[in-house]
mmCIF file of C-alpha atoms in Angstrom:
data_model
loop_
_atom_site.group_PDB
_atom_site.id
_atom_site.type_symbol
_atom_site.label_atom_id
_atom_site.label_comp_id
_atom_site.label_asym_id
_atom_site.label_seq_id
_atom_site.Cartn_x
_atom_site.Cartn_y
_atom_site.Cartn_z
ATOM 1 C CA UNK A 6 7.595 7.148 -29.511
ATOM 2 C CA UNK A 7 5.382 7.897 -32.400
ATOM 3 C CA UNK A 8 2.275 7.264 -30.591
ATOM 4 C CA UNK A 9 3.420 10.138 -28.009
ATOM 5 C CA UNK A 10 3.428 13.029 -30.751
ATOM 6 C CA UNK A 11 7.016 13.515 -29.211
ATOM 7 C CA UNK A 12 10.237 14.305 -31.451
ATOM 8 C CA UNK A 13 13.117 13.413 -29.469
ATOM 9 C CA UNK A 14 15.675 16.080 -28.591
ATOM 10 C CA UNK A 15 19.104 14.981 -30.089
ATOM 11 C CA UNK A 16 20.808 17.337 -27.589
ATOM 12 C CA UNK A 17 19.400 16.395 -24.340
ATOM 13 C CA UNK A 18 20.071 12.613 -25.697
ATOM 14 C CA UNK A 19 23.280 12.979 -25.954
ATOM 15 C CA UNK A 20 23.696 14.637 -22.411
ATOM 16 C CA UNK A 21 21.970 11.326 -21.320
ATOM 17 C CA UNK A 22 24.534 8.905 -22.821
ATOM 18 C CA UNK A 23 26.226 9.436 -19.360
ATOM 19 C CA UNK A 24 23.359 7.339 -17.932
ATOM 20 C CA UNK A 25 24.541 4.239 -18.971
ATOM 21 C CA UNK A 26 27.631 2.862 -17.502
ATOM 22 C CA UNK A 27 29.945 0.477 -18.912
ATOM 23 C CA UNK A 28 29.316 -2.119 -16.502
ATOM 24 C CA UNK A 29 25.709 -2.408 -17.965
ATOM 25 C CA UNK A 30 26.910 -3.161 -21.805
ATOM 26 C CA UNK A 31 27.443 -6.811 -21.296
ATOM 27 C CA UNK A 32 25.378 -9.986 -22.752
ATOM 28 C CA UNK A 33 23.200 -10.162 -19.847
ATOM 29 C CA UNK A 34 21.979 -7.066 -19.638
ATOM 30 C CA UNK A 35 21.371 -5.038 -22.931
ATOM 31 C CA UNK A 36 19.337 -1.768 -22.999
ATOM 32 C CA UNK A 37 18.787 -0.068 -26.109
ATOM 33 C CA UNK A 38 19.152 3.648 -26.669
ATOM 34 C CA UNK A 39 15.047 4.191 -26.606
ATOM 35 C CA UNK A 40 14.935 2.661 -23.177
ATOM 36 C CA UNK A 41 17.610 5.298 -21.312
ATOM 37 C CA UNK A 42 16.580 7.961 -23.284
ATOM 38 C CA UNK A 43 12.809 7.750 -22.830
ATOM 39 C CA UNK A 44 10.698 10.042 -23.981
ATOM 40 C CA UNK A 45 9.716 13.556 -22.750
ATOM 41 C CA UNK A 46 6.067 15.328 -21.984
ATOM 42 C CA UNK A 47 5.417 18.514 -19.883
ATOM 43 C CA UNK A 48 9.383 18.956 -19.657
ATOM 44 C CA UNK A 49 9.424 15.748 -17.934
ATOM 45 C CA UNK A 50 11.289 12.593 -19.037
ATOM 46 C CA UNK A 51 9.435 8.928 -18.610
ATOM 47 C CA UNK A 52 10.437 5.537 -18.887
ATOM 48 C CA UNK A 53 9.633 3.549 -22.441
ATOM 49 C CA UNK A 54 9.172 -0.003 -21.267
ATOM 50 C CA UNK A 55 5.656 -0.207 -20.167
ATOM 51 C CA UNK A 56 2.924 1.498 -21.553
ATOM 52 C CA UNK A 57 2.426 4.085 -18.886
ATOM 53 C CA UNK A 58 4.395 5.079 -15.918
ATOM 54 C CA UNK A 59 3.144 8.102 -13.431
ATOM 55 C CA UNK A 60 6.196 8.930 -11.718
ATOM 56 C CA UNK A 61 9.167 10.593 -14.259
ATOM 57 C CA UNK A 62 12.834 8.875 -14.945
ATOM 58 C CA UNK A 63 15.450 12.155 -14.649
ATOM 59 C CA UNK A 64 17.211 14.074 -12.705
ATOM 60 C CA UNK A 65 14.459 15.516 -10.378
ATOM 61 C CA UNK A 66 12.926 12.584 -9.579
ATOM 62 C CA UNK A 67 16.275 10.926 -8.838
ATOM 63 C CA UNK A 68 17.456 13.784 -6.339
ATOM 64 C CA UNK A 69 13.937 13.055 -4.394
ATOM 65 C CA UNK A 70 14.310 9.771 -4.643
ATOM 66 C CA UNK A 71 17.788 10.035 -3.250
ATOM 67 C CA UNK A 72 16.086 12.005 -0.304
ATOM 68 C CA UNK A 73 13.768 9.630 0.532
ATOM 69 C CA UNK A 74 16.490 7.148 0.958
ATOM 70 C CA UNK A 75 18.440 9.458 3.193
ATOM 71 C CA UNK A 76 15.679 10.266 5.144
ATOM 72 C CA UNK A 77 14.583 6.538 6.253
ATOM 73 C CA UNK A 78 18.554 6.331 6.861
ATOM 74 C CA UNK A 79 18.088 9.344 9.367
ATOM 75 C CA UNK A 80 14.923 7.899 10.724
ATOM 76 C CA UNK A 81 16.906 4.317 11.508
ATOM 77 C CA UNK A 82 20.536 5.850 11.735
ATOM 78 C CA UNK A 83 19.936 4.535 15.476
ATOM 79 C CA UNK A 84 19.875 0.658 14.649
ATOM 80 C CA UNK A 85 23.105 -1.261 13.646
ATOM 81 C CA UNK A 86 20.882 -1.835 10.313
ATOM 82 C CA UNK A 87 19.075 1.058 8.828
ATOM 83 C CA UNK A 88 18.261 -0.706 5.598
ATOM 84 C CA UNK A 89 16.264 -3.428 6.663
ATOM 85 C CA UNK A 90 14.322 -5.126 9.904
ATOM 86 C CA UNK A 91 14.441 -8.780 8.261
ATOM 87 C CA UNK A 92 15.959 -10.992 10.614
ATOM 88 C CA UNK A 93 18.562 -11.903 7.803
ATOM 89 C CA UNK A 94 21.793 -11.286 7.542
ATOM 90 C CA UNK A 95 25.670 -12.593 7.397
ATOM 91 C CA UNK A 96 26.303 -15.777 5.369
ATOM 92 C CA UNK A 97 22.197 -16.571 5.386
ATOM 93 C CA UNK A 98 22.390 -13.308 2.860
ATOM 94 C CA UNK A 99 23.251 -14.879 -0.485
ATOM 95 C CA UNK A 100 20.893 -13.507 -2.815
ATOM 96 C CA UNK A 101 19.061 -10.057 -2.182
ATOM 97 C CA UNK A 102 16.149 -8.141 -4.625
ATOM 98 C CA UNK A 103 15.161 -4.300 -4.869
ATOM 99 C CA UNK A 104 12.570 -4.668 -6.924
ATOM 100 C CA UNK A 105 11.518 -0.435 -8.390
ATOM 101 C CA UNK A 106 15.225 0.613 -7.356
ATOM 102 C CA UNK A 107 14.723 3.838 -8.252
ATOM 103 C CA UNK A 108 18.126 5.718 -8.082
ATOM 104 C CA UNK A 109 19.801 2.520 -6.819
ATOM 105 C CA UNK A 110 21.028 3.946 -3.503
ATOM 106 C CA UNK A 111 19.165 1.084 -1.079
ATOM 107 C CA UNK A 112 21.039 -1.800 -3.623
ATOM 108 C CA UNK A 113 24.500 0.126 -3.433
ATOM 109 C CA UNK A 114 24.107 0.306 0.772
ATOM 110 C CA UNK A 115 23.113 -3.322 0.824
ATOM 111 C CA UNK A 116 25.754 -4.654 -1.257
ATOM 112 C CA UNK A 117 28.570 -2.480 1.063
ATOM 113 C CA UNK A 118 27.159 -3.858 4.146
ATOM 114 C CA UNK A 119 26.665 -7.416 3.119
ATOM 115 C CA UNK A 120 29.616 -8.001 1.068
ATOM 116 C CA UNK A 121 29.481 -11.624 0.270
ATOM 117 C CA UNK A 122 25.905 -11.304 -0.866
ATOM 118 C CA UNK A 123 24.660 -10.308 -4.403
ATOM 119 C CA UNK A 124 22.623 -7.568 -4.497
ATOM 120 C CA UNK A 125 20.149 -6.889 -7.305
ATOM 121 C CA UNK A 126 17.862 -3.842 -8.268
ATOM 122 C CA UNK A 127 15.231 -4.095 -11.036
ATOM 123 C CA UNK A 128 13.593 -0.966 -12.364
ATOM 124 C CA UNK A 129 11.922 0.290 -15.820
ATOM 125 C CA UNK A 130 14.949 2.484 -16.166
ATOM 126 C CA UNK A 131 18.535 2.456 -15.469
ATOM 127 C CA UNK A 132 19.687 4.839 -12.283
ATOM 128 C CA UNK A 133 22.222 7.260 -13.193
ATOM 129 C CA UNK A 134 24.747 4.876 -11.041
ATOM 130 C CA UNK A 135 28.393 5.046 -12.595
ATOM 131 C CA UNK A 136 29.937 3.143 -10.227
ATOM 132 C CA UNK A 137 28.828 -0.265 -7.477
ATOM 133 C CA UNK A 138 30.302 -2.590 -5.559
ATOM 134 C CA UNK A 139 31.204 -5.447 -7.277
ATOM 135 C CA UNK A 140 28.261 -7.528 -5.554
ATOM 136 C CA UNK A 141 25.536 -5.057 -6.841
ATOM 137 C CA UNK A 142 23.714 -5.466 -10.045
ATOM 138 C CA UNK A 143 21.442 -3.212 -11.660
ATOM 139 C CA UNK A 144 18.935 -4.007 -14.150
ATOM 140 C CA UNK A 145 16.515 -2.670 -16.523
ATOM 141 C CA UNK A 146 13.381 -5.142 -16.527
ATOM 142 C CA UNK A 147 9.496 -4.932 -16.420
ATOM 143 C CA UNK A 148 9.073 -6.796 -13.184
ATOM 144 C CA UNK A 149 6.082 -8.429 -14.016
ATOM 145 C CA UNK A 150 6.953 -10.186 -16.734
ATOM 146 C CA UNK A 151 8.234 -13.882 -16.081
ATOM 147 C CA UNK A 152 11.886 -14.064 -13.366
ATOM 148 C CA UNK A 153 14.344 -16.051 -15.010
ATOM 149 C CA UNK A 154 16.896 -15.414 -12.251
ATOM 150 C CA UNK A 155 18.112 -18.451 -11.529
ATOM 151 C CA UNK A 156 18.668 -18.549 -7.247
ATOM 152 C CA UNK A 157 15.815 -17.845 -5.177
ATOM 153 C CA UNK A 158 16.084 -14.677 -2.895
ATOM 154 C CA UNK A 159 16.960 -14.398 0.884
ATOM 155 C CA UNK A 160 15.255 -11.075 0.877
ATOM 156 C CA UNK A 161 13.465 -8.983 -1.753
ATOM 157 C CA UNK A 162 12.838 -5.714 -0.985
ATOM 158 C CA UNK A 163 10.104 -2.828 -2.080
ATOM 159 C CA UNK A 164 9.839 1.085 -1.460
ATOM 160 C CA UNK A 165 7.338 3.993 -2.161
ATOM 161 C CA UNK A 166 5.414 2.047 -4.642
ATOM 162 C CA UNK A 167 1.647 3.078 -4.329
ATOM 163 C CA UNK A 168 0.183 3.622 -7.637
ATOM 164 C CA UNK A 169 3.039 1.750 -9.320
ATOM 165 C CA UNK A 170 0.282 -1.003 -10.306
ATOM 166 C CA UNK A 171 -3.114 -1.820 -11.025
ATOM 167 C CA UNK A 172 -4.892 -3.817 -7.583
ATOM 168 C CA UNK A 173 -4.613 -7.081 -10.406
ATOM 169 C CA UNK A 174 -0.940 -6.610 -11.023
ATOM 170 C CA UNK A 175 -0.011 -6.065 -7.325
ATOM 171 C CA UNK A 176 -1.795 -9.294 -6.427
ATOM 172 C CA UNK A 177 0.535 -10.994 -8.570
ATOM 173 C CA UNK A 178 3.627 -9.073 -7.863
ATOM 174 C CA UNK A 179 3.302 -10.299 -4.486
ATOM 175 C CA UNK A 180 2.626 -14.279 -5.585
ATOM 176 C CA UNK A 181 5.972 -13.682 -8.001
ATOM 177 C CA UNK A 182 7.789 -12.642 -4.679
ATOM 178 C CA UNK A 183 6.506 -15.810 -2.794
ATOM 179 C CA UNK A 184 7.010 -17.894 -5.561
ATOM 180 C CA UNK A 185 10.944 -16.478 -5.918
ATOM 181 C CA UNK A 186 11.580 -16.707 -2.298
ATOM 182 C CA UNK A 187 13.218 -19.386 -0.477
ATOM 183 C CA UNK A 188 11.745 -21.170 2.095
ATOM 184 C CA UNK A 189 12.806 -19.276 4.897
ATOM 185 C CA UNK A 190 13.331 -15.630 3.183
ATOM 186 C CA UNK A 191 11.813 -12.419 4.019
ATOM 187 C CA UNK A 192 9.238 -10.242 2.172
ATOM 188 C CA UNK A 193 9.899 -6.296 2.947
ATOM 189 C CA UNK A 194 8.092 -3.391 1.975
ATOM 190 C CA UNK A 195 8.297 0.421 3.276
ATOM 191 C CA UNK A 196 4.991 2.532 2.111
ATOM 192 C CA UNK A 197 4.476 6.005 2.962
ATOM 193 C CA UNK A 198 1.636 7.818 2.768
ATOM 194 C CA UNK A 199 0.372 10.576 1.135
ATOM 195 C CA UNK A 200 -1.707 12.558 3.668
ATOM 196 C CA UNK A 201 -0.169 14.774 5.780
ATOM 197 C CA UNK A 202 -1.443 15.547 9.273
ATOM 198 C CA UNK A 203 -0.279 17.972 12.093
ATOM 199 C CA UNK A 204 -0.237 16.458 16.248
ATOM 200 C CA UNK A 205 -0.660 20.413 17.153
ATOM 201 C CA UNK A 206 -3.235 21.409 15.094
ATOM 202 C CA UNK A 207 -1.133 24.000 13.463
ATOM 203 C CA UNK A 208 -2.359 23.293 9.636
ATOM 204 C CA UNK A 209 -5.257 24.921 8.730
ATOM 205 C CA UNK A 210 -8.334 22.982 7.679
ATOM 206 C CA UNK A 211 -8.475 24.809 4.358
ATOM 207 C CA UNK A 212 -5.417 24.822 2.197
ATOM 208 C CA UNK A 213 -3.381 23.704 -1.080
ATOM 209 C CA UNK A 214 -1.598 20.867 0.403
ATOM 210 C CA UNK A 215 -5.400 19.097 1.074
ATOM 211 C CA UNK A 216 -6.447 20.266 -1.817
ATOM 212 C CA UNK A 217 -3.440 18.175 -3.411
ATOM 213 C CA UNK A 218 -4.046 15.361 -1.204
ATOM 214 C CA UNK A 219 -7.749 14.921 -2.866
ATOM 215 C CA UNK A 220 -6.626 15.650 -6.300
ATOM 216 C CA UNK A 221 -3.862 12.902 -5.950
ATOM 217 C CA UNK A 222 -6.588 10.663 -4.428
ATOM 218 C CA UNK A 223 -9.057 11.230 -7.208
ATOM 219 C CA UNK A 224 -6.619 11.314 -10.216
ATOM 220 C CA UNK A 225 -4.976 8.196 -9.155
ATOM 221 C CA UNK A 226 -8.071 6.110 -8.847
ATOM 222 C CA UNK A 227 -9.186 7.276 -12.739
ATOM 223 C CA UNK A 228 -5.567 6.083 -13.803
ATOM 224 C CA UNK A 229 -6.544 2.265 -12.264
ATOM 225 C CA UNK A 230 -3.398 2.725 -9.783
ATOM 226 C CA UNK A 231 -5.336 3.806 -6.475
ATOM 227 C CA UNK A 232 -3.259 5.628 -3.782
ATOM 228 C CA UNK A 233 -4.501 2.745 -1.417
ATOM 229 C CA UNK A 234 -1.801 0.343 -1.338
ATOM 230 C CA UNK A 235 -0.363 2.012 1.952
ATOM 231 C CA UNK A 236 -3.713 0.596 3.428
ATOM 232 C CA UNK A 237 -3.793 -2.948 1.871
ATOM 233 C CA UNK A 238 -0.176 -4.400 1.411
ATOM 234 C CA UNK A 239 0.148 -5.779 4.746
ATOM 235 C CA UNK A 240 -2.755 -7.916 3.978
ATOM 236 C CA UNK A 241 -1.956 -8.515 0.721
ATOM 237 C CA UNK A 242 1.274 -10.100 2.181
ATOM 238 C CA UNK A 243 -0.237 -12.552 4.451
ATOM 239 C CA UNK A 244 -2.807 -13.638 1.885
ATOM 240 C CA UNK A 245 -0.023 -14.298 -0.657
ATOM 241 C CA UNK A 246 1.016 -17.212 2.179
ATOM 242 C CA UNK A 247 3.576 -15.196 3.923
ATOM 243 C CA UNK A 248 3.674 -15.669 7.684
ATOM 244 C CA UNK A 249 5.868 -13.983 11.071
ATOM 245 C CA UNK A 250 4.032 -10.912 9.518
ATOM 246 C CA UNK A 251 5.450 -7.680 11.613
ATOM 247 C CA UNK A 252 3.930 -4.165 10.964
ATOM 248 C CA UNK A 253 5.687 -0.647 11.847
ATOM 249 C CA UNK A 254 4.225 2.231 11.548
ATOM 250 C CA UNK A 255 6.053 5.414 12.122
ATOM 251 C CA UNK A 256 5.691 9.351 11.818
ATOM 252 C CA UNK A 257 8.180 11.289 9.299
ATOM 253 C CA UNK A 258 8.488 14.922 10.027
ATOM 254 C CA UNK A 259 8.132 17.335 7.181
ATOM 255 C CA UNK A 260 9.979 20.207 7.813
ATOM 256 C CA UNK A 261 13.314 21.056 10.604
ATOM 257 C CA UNK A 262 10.568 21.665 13.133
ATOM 258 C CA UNK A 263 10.652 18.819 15.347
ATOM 259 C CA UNK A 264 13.013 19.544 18.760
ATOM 260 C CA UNK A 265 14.944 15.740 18.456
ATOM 261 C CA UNK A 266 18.041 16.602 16.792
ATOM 262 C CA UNK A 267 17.664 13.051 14.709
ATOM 263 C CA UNK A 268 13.926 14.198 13.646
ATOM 264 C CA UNK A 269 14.494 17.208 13.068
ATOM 265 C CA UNK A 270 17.170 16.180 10.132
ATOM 266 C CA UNK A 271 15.165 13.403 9.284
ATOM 267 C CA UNK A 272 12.654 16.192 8.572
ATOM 268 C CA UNK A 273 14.548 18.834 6.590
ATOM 269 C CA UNK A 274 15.994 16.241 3.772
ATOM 270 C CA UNK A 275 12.239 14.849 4.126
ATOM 271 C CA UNK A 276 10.766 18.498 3.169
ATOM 272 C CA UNK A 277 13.278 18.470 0.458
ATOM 273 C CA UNK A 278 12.474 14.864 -0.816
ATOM 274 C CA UNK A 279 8.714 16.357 -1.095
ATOM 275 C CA UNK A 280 9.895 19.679 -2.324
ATOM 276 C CA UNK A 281 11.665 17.579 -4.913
ATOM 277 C CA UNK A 282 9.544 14.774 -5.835
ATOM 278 C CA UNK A 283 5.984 16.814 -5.594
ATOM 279 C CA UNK A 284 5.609 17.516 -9.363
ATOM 280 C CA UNK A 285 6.801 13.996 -10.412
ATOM 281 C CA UNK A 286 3.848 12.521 -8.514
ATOM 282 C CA UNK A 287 1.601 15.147 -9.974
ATOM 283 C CA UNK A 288 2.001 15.986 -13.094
ATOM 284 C CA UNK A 289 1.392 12.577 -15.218
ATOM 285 C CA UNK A 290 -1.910 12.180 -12.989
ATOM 286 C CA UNK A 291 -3.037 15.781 -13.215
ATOM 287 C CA UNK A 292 -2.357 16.404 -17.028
ATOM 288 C CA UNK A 293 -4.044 13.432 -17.996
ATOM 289 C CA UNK A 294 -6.964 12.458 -15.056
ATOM 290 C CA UNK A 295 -7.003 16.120 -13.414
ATOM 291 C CA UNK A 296 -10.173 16.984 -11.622
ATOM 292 C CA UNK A 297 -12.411 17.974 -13.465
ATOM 293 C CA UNK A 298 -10.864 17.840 -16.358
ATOM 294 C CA UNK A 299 -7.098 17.288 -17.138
ATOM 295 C CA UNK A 300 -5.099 20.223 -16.413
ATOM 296 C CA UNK A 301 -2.338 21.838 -18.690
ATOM 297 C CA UNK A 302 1.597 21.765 -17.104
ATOM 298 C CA UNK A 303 0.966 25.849 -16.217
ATOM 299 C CA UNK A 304 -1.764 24.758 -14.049
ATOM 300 C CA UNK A 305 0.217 21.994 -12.292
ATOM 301 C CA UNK A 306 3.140 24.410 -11.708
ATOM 302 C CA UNK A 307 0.949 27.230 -10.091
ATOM 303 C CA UNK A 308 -0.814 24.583 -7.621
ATOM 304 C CA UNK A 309 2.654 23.203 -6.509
ATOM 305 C CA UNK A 310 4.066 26.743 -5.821
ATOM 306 C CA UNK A 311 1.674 27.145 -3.722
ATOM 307 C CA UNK A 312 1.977 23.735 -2.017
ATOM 308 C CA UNK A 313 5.167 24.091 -1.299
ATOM 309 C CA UNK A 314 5.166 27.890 0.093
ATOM 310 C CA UNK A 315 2.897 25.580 2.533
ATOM 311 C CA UNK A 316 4.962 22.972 3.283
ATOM 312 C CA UNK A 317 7.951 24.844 3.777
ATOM 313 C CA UNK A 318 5.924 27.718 6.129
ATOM 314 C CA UNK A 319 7.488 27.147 9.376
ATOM 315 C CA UNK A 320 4.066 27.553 11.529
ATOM 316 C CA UNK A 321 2.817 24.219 10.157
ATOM 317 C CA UNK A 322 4.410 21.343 12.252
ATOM 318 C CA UNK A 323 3.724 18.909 9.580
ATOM 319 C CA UNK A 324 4.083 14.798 9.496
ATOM 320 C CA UNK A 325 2.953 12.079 7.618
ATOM 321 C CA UNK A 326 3.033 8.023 8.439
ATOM 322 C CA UNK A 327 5.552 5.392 6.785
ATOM 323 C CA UNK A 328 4.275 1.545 7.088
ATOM 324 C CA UNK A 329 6.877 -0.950 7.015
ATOM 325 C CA UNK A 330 6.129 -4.865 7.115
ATOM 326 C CA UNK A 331 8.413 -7.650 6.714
ATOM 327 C CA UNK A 332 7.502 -11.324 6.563
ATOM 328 C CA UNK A 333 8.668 -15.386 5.881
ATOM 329 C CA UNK A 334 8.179 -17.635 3.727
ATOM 330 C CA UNK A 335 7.017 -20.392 5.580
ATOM 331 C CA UNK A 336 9.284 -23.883 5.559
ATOM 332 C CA UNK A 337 7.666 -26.663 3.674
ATOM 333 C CA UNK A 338 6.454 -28.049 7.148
ATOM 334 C CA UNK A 339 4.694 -25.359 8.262
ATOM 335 C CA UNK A 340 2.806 -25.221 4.744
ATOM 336 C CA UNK A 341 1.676 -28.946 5.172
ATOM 337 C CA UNK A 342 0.276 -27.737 8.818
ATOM 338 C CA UNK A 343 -1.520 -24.903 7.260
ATOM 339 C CA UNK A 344 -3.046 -27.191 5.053
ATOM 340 C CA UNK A 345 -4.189 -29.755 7.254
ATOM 341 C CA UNK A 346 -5.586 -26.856 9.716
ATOM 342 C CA UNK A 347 -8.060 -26.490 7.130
#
């Protein structure tokens, strides 16, 4: 961590030994102390396996994560499934993917639903999990390097990645998920995006939270990592060969305004996952492509106080829209047909 102009704090390290469980010191899957420790900027701590990484590894950005979850659980909590629409499930559910886990909570749920199956989730850094079902394994891997799991996948599954990648490197993260699926499996991704709107016009025109929205935008697209992929990834799926492509698109409350008892839950942990998670999406992309010029941390923290006195005012009715698509691999068949369409 030279390079960073960081020294590491021996204290907080040792706090952070708790991170790594048992269950992950084993010949398959060895992660050095650099890796869980990471390194720290702007009192934020970052993953060390690739170069760069927007969003922080600790704590804070583990809690939102874990409110995201909760919240598409609340949004879904109707279905017999909340996890996942893929028509795939029972003994056809062998081998499952999470690829950017995160905190590890959508791998954990899968694996207790789907007992029989073995669950995987692959992320830059290792979720502060200390225990799984047996059936779940977590990883530490740079996903874009070459798979060397050895069975294809029934299902691989991606959430809240926008920004995660270069346009270039989502293109192939999508072929690698073809490629690593059988004939037959399911491709599913759940997007959200980052603009916030309000049905009753009860958000003024002028404010911090658009302000944010733009400076997110514009910082985003100077990193290489555009906040578009909310926009493309459907398409991106079916040119990648992927076919029975379904698109949802829903509204997620942001705040305990909404009158539906199951909304209006789904939109208090949602306010807190954005409470939560709002200065791990900002402050890599403000301190170092800030509009414009980069901004110090001070400066990020008094923009986000005011943000959030916004979006937790209870005169804004506020929502913003979650894309979900899932799609098949096509059979060997139906590829032979779609080449001798053409």
């Amino acid at each position: 961590m030279k390079d960073k102009g960081l020294v590491p704090d021996p204290d907080i390290y040792a706090v952070n030994e708790s991170f790594v469980p048992d269950d992950w010191k084993s010949e398959t899957t060895s992660i050095a102390s650099s890796l869980y420790r990471g390194y720290y900027e702007n009192g934020r701590r970052y993953q060390t396996l690739r170069e760069e990484s927007y969003v922080p590894s600790d704590d804070q950005q583990f809690e939102a994560y874990e409110a995201g979850h909760i919240t598409a659980l609340t949004m879904d909590s109707h279905r017999d499934n909340p996890l996942f629409r893929s028509p795939v499930g029972g003994k056809d559910l062998k081998h499952v993917l999470d690829i950017g886990t995160g905190k590890g909570s959508w791998v954990v749920d899968v694996a207790d639903l789907f007992p029989t199956a073995t669950v995987r989730g692959v992320d830059l850094f290792p979720p502060p999990i200390k225990w799984m079902p047996p059936n779940c394994v977590l990883e530490v891997d740079d996903i874009l390097q070459p798979w060397t799991w050895q069975q294809p996948f029934d299902l691989i599954h991606m959430r809240f990645l926008d920004a995660a990648f270069t346009p270039e490197e989502n293109a192939q993260l999508y072929q690698q998920c073809y490629d690593n699926l059988r004939p037959g499996g399911w491709i599913e991704q759940l997007e959200l995006s980052h603009k916030f709107h309000s049905e009753d016009n009860s958000w003024p025109e002028q404010c911090h939270l658009k302000d944010w929205e733009r400076l997110m935008m514009t910082a985003a697209a100077k990193s290489r990592r555009p906040l578009d992929l909310y926009h493309r990834f459907p398409s991106l799926i079916k040119q990648s060969g992927f076919v029975d492509v379904h698109v949802e698109e829903v509204k997620w409350p942001v705040g305990p305004w909404p009158r539906d008892k199951q909304l209006k839950e789904a939109g208090s942990v949602n306010q807190a996952h954005w409470l939560t998670g709002m200065e791990g999406y900002s402050m890599y992309l403000f301190t170092k492509f800030g509009s414009p010029t980069s901004w110090s941390k001070e400066e990020v923290h008094v923009h986000l106080a005011r943000v959030r006195k916004e979006l937790t005012d209870p005169r804004y009715h506020l929502y913003h829209t979650v894309k979900r698509v899932w799609a098949r691999k096509p059979m060997p068949d139906e590829v032979i047909i779609k080449i001798e369409d053409k």
